Structures are given as C-alpha cells and as structure tokens.
Coordinates of C-alpha atoms in Angstrom, one line a residue:
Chain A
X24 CA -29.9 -49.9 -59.1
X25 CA -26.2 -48.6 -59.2
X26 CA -23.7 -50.7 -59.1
X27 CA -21.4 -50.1 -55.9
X28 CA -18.4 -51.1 -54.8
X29 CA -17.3 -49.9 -51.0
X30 CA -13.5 -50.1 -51.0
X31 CA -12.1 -50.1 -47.2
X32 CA -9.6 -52.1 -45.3
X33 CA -10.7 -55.2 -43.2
X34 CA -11.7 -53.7 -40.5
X35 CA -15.0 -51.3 -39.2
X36 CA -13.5 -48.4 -38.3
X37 CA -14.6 -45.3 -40.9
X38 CA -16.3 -47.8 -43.3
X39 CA -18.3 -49.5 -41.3
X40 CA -21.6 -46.5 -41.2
X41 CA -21.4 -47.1 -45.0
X42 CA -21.6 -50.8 -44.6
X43 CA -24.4 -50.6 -42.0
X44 CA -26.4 -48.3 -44.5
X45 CA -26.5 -50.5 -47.6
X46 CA -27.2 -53.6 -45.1
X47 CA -30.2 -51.8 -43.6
X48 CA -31.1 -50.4 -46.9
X49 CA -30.9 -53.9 -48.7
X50 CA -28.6 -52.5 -51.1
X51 CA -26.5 -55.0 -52.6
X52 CA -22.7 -53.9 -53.2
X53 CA -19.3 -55.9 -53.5
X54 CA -17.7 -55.1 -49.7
X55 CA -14.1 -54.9 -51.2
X56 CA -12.1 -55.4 -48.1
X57 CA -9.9 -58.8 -48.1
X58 CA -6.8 -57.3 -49.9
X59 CA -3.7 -57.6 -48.7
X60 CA -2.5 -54.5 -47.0
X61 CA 1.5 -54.9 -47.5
X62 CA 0.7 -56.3 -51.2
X63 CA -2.2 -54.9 -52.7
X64 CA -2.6 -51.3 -51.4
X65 CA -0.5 -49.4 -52.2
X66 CA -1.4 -49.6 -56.1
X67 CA -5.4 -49.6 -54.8
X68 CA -4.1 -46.3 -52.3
X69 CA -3.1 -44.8 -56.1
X70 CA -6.3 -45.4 -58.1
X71 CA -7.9 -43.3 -54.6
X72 CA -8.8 -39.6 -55.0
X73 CA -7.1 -38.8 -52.1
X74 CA -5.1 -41.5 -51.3
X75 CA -7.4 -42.6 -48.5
X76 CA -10.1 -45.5 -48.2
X77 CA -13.0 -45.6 -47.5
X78 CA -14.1 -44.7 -51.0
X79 CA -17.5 -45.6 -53.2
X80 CA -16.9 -46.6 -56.7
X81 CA -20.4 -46.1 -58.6
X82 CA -21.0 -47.6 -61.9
X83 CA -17.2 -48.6 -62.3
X84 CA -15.8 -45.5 -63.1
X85 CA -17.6 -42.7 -60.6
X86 CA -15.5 -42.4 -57.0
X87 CA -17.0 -40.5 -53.9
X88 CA -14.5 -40.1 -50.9
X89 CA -14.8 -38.9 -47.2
X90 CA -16.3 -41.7 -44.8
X91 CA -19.4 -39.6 -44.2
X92 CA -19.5 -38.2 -46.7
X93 CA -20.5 -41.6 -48.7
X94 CA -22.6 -42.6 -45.9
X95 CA -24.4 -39.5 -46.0
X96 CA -24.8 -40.1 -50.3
X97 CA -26.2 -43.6 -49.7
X98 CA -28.3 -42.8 -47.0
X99 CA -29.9 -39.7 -49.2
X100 CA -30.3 -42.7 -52.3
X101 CA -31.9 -44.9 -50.4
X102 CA -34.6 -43.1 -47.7
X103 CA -32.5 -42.9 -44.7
X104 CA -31.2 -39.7 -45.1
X105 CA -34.4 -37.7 -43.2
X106 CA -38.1 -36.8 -44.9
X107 CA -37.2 -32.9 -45.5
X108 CA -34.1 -30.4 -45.8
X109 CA -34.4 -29.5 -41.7
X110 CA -34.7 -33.5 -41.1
X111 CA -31.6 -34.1 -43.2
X112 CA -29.9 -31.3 -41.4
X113 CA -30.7 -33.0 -38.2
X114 CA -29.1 -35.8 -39.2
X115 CA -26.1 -34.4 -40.4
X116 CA -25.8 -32.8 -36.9
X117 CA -26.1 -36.2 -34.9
X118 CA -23.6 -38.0 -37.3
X119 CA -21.0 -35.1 -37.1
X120 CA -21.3 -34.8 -33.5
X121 CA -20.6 -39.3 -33.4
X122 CA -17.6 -38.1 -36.1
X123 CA -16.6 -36.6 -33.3
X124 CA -16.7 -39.0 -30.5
X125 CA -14.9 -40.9 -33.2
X126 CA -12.2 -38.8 -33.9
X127 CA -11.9 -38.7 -29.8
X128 CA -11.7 -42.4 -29.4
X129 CA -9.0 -43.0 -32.0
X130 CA -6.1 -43.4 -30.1
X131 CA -7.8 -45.3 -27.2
X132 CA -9.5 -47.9 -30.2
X133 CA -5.5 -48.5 -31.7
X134 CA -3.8 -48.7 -28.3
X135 CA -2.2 -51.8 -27.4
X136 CA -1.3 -51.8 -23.9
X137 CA -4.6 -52.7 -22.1
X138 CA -3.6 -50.3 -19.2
X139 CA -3.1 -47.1 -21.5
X140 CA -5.9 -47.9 -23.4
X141 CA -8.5 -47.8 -20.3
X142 CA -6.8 -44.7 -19.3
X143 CA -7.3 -43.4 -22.7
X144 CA -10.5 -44.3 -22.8
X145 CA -12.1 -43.1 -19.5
X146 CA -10.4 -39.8 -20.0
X147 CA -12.5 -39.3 -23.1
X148 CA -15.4 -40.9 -21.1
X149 CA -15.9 -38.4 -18.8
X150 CA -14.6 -35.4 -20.9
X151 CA -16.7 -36.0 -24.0
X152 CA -18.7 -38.7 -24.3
X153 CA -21.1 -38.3 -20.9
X154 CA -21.3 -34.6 -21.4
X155 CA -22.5 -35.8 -25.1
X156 CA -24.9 -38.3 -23.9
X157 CA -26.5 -35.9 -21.4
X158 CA -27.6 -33.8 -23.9
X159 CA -28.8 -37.1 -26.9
X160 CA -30.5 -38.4 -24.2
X161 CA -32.7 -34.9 -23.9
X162 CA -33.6 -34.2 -27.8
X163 CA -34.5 -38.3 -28.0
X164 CA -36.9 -37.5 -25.2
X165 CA -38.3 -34.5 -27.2
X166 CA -37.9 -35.8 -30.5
X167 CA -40.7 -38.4 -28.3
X168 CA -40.8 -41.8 -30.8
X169 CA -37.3 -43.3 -30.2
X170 CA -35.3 -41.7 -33.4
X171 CA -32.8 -39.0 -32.8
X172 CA -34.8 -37.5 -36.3
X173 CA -38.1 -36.8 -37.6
X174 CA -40.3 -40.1 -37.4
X175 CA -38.5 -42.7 -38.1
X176 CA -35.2 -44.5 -38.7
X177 CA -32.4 -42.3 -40.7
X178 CA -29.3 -42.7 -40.6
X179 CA -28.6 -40.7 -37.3
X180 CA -29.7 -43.9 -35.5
X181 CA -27.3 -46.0 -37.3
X182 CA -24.0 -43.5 -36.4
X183 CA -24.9 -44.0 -32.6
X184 CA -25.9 -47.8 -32.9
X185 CA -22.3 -48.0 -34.9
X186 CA -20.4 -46.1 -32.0
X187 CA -22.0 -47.6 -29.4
X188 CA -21.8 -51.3 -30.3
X189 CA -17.5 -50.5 -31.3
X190 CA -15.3 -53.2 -29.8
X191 CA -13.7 -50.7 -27.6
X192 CA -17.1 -49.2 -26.3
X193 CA -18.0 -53.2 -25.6
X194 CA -14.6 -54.0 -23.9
X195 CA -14.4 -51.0 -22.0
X196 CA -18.0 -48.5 -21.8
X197 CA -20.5 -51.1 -21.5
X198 CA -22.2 -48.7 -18.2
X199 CA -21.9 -45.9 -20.1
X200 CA -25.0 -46.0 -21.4
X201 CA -27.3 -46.5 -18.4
X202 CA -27.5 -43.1 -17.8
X203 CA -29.0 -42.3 -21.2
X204 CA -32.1 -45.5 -21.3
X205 CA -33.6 -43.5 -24.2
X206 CA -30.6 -43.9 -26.6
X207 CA -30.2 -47.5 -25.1
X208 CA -33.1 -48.3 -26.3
X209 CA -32.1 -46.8 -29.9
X210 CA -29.3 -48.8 -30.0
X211 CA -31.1 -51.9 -29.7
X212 CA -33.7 -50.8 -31.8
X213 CA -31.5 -50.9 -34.7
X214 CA -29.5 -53.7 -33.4
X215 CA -32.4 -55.3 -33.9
X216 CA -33.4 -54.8 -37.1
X217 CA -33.4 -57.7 -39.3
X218 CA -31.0 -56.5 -42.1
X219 CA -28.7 -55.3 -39.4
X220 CA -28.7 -58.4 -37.4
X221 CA -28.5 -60.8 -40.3
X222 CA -25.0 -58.6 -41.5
X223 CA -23.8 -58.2 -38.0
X224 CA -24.0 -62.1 -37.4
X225 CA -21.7 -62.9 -40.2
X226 CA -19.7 -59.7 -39.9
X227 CA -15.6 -60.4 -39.4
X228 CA -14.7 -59.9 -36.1
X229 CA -11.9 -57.4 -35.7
X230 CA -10.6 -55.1 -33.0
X231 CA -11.4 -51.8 -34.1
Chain B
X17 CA -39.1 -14.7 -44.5
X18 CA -36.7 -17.2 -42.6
X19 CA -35.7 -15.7 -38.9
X20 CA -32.2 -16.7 -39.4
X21 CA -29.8 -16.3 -36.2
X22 CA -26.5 -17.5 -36.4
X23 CA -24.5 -17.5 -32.3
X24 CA -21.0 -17.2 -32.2
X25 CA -17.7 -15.8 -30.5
X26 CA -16.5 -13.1 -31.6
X27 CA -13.7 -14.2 -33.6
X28 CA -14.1 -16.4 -37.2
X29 CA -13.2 -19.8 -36.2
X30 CA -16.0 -22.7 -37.3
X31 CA -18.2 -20.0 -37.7
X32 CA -17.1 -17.9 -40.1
X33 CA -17.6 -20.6 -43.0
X34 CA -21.6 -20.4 -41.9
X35 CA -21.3 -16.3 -42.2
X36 CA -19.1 -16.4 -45.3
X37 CA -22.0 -18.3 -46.8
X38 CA -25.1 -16.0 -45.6
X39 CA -23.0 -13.0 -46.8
X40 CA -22.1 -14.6 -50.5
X41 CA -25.7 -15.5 -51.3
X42 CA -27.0 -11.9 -49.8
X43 CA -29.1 -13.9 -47.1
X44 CA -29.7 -11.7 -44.4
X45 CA -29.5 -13.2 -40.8
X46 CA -28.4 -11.7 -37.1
X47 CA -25.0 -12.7 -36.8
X48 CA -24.6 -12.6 -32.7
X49 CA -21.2 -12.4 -31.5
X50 CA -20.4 -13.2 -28.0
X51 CA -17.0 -13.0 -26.0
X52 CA -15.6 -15.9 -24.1
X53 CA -16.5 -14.2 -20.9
X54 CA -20.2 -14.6 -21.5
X55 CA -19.8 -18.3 -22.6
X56 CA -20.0 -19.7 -19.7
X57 CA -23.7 -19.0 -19.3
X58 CA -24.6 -18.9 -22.5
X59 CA -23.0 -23.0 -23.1
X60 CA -25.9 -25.0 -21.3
X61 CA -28.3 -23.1 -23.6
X62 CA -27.1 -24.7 -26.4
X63 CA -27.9 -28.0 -28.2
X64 CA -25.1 -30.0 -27.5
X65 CA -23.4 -27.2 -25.2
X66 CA -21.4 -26.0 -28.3
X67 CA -21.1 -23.5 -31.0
X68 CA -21.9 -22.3 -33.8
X69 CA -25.4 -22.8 -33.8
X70 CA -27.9 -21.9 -36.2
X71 CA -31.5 -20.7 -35.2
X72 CA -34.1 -21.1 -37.8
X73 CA -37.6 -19.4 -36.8
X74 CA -36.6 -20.9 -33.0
X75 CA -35.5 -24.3 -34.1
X76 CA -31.9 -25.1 -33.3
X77 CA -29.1 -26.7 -35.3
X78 CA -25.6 -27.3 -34.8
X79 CA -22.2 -28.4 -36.3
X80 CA -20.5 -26.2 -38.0
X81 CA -20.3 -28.1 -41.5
X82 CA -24.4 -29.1 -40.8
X83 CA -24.9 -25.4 -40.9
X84 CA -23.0 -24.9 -43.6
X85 CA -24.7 -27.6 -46.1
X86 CA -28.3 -26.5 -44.5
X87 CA -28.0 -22.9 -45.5
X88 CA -25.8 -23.5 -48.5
X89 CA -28.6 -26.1 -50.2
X90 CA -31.5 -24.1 -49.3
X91 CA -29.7 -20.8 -51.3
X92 CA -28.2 -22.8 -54.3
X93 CA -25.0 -22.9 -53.2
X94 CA -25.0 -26.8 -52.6
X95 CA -24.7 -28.2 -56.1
X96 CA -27.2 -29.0 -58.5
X97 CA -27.7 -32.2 -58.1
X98 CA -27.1 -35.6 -55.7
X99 CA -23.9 -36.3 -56.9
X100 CA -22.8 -33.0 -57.1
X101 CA -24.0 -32.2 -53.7
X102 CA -21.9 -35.4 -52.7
X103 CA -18.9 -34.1 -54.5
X104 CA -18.9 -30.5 -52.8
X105 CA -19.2 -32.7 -49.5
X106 CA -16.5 -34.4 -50.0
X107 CA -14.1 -31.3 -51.1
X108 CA -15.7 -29.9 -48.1
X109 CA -14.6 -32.4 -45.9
X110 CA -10.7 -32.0 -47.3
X111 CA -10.6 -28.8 -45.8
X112 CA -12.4 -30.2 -42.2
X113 CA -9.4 -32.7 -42.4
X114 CA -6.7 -29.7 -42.3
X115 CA -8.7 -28.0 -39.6
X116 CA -9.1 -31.2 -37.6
X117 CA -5.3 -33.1 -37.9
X118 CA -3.7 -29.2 -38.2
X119 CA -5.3 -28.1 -34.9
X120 CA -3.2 -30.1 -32.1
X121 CA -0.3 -29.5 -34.0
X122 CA -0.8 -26.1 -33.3
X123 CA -1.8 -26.8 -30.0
X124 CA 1.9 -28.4 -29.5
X125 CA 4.0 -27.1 -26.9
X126 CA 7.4 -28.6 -27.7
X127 CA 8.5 -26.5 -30.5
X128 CA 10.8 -29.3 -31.4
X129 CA 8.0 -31.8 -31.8
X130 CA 5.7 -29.6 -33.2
X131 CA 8.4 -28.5 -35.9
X132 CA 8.2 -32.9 -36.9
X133 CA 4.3 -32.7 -36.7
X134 CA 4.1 -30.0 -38.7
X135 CA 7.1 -31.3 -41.1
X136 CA 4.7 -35.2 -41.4
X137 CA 1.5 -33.1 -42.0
X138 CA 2.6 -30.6 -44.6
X139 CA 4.1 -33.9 -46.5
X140 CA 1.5 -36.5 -45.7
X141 CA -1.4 -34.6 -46.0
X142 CA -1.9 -31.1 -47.1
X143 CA 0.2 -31.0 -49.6
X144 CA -0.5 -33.9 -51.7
X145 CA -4.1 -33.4 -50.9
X146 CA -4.1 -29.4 -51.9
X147 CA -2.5 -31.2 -55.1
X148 CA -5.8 -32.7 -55.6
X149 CA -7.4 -29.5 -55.1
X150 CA -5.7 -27.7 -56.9
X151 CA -6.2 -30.4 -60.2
X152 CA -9.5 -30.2 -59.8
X153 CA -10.2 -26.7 -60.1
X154 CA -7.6 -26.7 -63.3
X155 CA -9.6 -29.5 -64.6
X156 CA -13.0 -27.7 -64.1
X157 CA -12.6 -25.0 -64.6
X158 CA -11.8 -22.7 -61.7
X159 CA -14.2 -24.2 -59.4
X160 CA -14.5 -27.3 -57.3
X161 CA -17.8 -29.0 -58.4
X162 CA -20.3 -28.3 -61.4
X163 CA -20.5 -24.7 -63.2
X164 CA -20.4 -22.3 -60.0
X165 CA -19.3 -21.1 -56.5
X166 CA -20.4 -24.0 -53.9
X167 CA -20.1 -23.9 -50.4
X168 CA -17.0 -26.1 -51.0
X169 CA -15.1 -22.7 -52.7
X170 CA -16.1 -20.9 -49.7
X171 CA -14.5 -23.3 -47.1
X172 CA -11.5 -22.8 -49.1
X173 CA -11.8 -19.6 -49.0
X174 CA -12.3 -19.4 -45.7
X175 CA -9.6 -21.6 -45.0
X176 CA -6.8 -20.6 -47.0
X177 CA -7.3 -16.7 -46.5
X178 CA -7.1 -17.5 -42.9
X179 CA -3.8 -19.6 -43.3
X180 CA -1.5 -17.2 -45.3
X181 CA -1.9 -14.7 -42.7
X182 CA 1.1 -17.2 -40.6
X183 CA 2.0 -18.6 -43.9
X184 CA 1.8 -16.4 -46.8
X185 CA 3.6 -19.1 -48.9
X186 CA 1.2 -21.6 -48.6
X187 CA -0.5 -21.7 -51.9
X188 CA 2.5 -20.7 -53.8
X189 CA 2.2 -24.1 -55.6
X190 CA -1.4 -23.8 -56.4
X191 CA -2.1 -20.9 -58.6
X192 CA -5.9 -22.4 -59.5
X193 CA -6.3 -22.0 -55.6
X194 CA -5.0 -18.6 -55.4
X195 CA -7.4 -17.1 -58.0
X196 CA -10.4 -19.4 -56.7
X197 CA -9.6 -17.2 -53.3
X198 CA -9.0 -14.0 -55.2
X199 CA -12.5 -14.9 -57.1
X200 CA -14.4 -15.1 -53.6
X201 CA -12.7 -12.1 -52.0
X202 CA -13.8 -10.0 -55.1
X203 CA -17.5 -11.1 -54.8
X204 CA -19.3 -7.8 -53.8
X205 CA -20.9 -8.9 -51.2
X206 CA -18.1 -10.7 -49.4
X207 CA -16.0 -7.3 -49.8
X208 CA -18.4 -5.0 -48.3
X209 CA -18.6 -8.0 -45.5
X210 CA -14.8 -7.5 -45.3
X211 CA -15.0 -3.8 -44.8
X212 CA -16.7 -3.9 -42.0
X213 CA -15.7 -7.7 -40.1
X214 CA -14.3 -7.2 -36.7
X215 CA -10.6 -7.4 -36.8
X216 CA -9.9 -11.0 -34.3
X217 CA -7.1 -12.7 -34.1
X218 CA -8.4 -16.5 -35.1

C-alpha cells in the first residue's frame, strides 16, 4: 500500500472529496491539516508544485496537485473510479459538472454577512444549481440502481454526497433537494455508508 | 469503427481542445458546428443543457476536459501509465485554472478594475504558475509528462495560441513553452486542420 500524505488546510473545502475517497476506500493516510496558517504555511506553500494545497505526497517524495485531480488518482487506485474507460468518463463528467457548482458557490460559502450570503446563495440556487439538478435527477433515473455511474458506487456519488451535505448547502439549501428524490436518496446512500459515517462523526466541524 | 460526433458552436472555445485532440491523433469524427441562433433549441437536447458534448455510437458525454481525457486515453495521448495519466491531469487542470479565474476578468466592465484584476492575476497566478510550466518542460525535455505529446501539450497549445492573438508577449518569458506550441502547430495534421478552421473570433 503507498504511503500518502493529503496536505490541505483545516477546513473541507477542495480537500475534502480526497478525504471522503480514502475514508470510503479504507485507505489509511496522515490527514496533514493542523498547521498553523500564519506560521507554518508559507514554508509548506514553497515545498508545493504550485504553490497551492490540496496536494498528495506519495511515498515521501512523489507530489500530485489539482483537488480533482488527486481525487480522481485515488479513486482510479482503489476501485471507485468506474468499471471501464466510458464508466470512468462518466464519472469525470459528474464530478466536473459538482467542480462547477463548486466554483459557483465560493463566494456565498466565505461570505460573512448572513444577509449577503443568502442572497448569494439563492442567486446561484435558481441560476445553476436547480437547472443542474433537473437534469441529475433524469440520468439517475436511467442510469435505474441509484449510482449516477455504471453499477455501483464510484466516486461520482461521493462529489454530490460532498456538495450536498456542505455547511452552506445545510444552513441555507436544505429544500433544494426535494425536487430531485432520486439524488436524495444518493446522498444518503453514501452518507450512510459505514466508512463514511464513522469519518464524518469525528470529522472537525468547520464553516466551509 | 467508433461513430464519433463531437457538437459545438461555431467558434473554438471549450471545444476546440476536444478537436485539437481528434485532429493530432488523425481520429476521424463529425465535428458539428452550430451558431448561437440555433442554441436555443438545440440546449434541452443536451446532457446537462450544455456544450461541448461528445457522442460516442449514440451515447452521450459532456465536459469539456471529460472529453478531452476520454478521447485522449483511448488514442494514446493520455500517458502511459497511472501516474502519468495523473500528472498530465494535473498540468491539464493549470491551464483550466487560467481559463476559469481569467474569464470574469475579462468579463469586467470597469476598465479600471479590470486593469487591478488583471494586474493580481498575471502576478498571483499565471505567471508564477507558467513558471512551473515552463520548468517542467526544460526539465523533461520539451514536453510536459513522460516521452511524448499528451493531451496536457495540446491544452497548452490550445491555450496559449489562442492568448497571444490579444497578447503577443505572453510567453516571452517562456521559451520551452514557445517551441512546445511551435512543436504542435507543426504537427501535419494539426496544420492541414489550420488551413482549413473557420476563422471565429473566440
């Protein structure tokens, strides 16, 4: 088994799909996260390929960067990644359409003031993430056994179980998914599993 | 044979990359170009109401950089192995970043506040990380990842031939870069591809 090390800051944000992963996987690997952020990173920010974080250190001395990009390697390495090139492509597809909604929600998740954050939010509500879900909520359907891919749990599932269980989406789009039962469903599907739930129990609880 | 049908507008935007890539491994596919009159009854068609998408014998797949990794792994141009393929993700995703955090500073009305945007980006990110590039290809010799062309070169490509058009300067720092671009333009089948693209603004 490689030995990882997931570098990220202590919150979930764009690490948290590759911590989900490894949980679900029941990979170990050393969640380096409690460094101090005035203190310690800008000399960890240095050692980083491109300055950013998250970033996978394998084997000591081998670093992958790009948030889905790692997620995408572990999930591959350890049998989430979809049973056949056209799976794995679906997946893809479904994670970079959550990057996405991600990259939307950004400046709703970091906003401070309650009021312009529920403006924020709802705007990106009703321009992208209904109009998203509309469409999930039809391929699920097809797909016809609960996973967004192929026949079973990949890591597709895990993106929209991620996004949809954020703190913002629980403070502020809790109804937004009872138009879409299907991907409800999903989302406590892998909620449920026992990995997930064991890692999510003890998880730190942070804002974004 | 693979039914390969690739639906686009008619311009390059985030579908050009998935062309560039059909054209450099001399895949053949229908490459159908639409206006952005017709769009509006052509969007609820699509997957996710978006393009590009990629039909494969009827089956449908979109995102632009899903396409790109699909088509790219199934005609060698992914990387030869896991770690490879992860690396050439990664380089791939650099350029994604410029596309994504350049966009709404082009999108900027306020020419005074797109002037700072622009000014925070170019120092921020693209240049230090087109520094990081541009090592990387020195260090490995001319490409990004492994012994050949990925997909990774071609969203470079794509990328920075598409910038110096507004900026011609841009890669004045990064002579590896320019002769990576050079390399792909050269490639014969990306030339005759050239010759005979439709001219479009983006």
């Amino acid at each position: 088994m490689p030995n990882y090390k997931l570098i990220y800051f202590d919150v979930r944000g764009r690490g948290e799909l590759c911590r989900l992963i490894l949980h679900c996987a029941g990979v170990p690997f050393e969640d380096f996260r409690d460094f101090d952020y005035y203190k310690d990173w800008p000399a960890i920010q240095s050692k980083m390929p491109f300055g950013q974080i998250p970033v996978l250190e394998v084997d000591g001395d081998k670093q992958l960067a790009q948030s889905i990009t790692i997620a995408r390697y572990l999930a591959r390495q350890h049998g989430l990644a979809g049973q056949n090139d056209w799976e794995q492509s679906q997946a893809d597809m479904y994670v970079d359409c959550i990057y996405d909604l991600h990259n939307a929600t950004v400046e709703a998740t970091w906003e401070t003031d309650p009021e312009k954050q529920k403006e924020l939010f709802d705007k990106v509500k009703q321009e992208t993430i209904l109009p998203h879900l509309e469409k999930v909520e039809q391929h699920l359907i097809k797909n016809g056994n609960g996973h967004l891919v192929g026949q079973g749990l990949t890591w597709a599932d895990i993106a929209y179980y991620a996004y949809f269980t954020t703190p913002i989406m629980t403070l502020l789009g809790s109804e937004v998914l009872t138009k879409a039962p299907h991907l409800k469903k999903l989302i406590e599907t892998v909620g449920n599993n026992h990995n997930i739930s064991k890692y999510v129990e003890t998880r730190p609880v942070t804002s974004g | 044979m693979t039914q390969y049908k690739l639906h686009y507008f008619n311009f390059r935007g985030l579908g050009e990359l998935a062309r560039l890539i059909f054209h450099y491994a001399g895949v053949a596919f229908e490459d159908v170009r639409f206006e952005r009159s017709e769009w509006p009854q052509l969007k609820a068609s699509m997957p996710f109401g978006q393009v590009p998408v990629l039909e494969v014998d009827g089956q449908f797949l979109s995102q632009s950089y899903a396409i790109a990794r699909y088509i790219s792994r199934k005609h060698g141009l992914a990387g030869q192995d896991d770690w490879e393929q992860a690396q050439v993700d990664m380089y791939a995703d650099c350029i994604k970043d410029f596309m994504i955090n350049g966009r709404p500073i082009y999108e900027e009305q306020d020419p005074e506040k797109q002037k700072t945007l622009m000014s925070q980006f170019m120092s921020e990110k693209m240049i230090p990380h087109m520094a990081v590039l541009e090592n990387q290809l020195a260090k490995n010799g001319g490409v990004l990842v492994g012994k050949d062309v990925t997909w990774a070169d071609i969203a470079c490509y794509a990328f920075f031939s598409y910038v110096s058009v507004k900026h011609p300067d841009i890669l004045k720092d990064c002579p590896n870069m320019s002769v990576l671009i050079n390399k792909i333009a050269s490639n014969d089948n990306i030339k005759k591809y050239l010759e005979t693209r439709p001219t479009t603004e983006i």
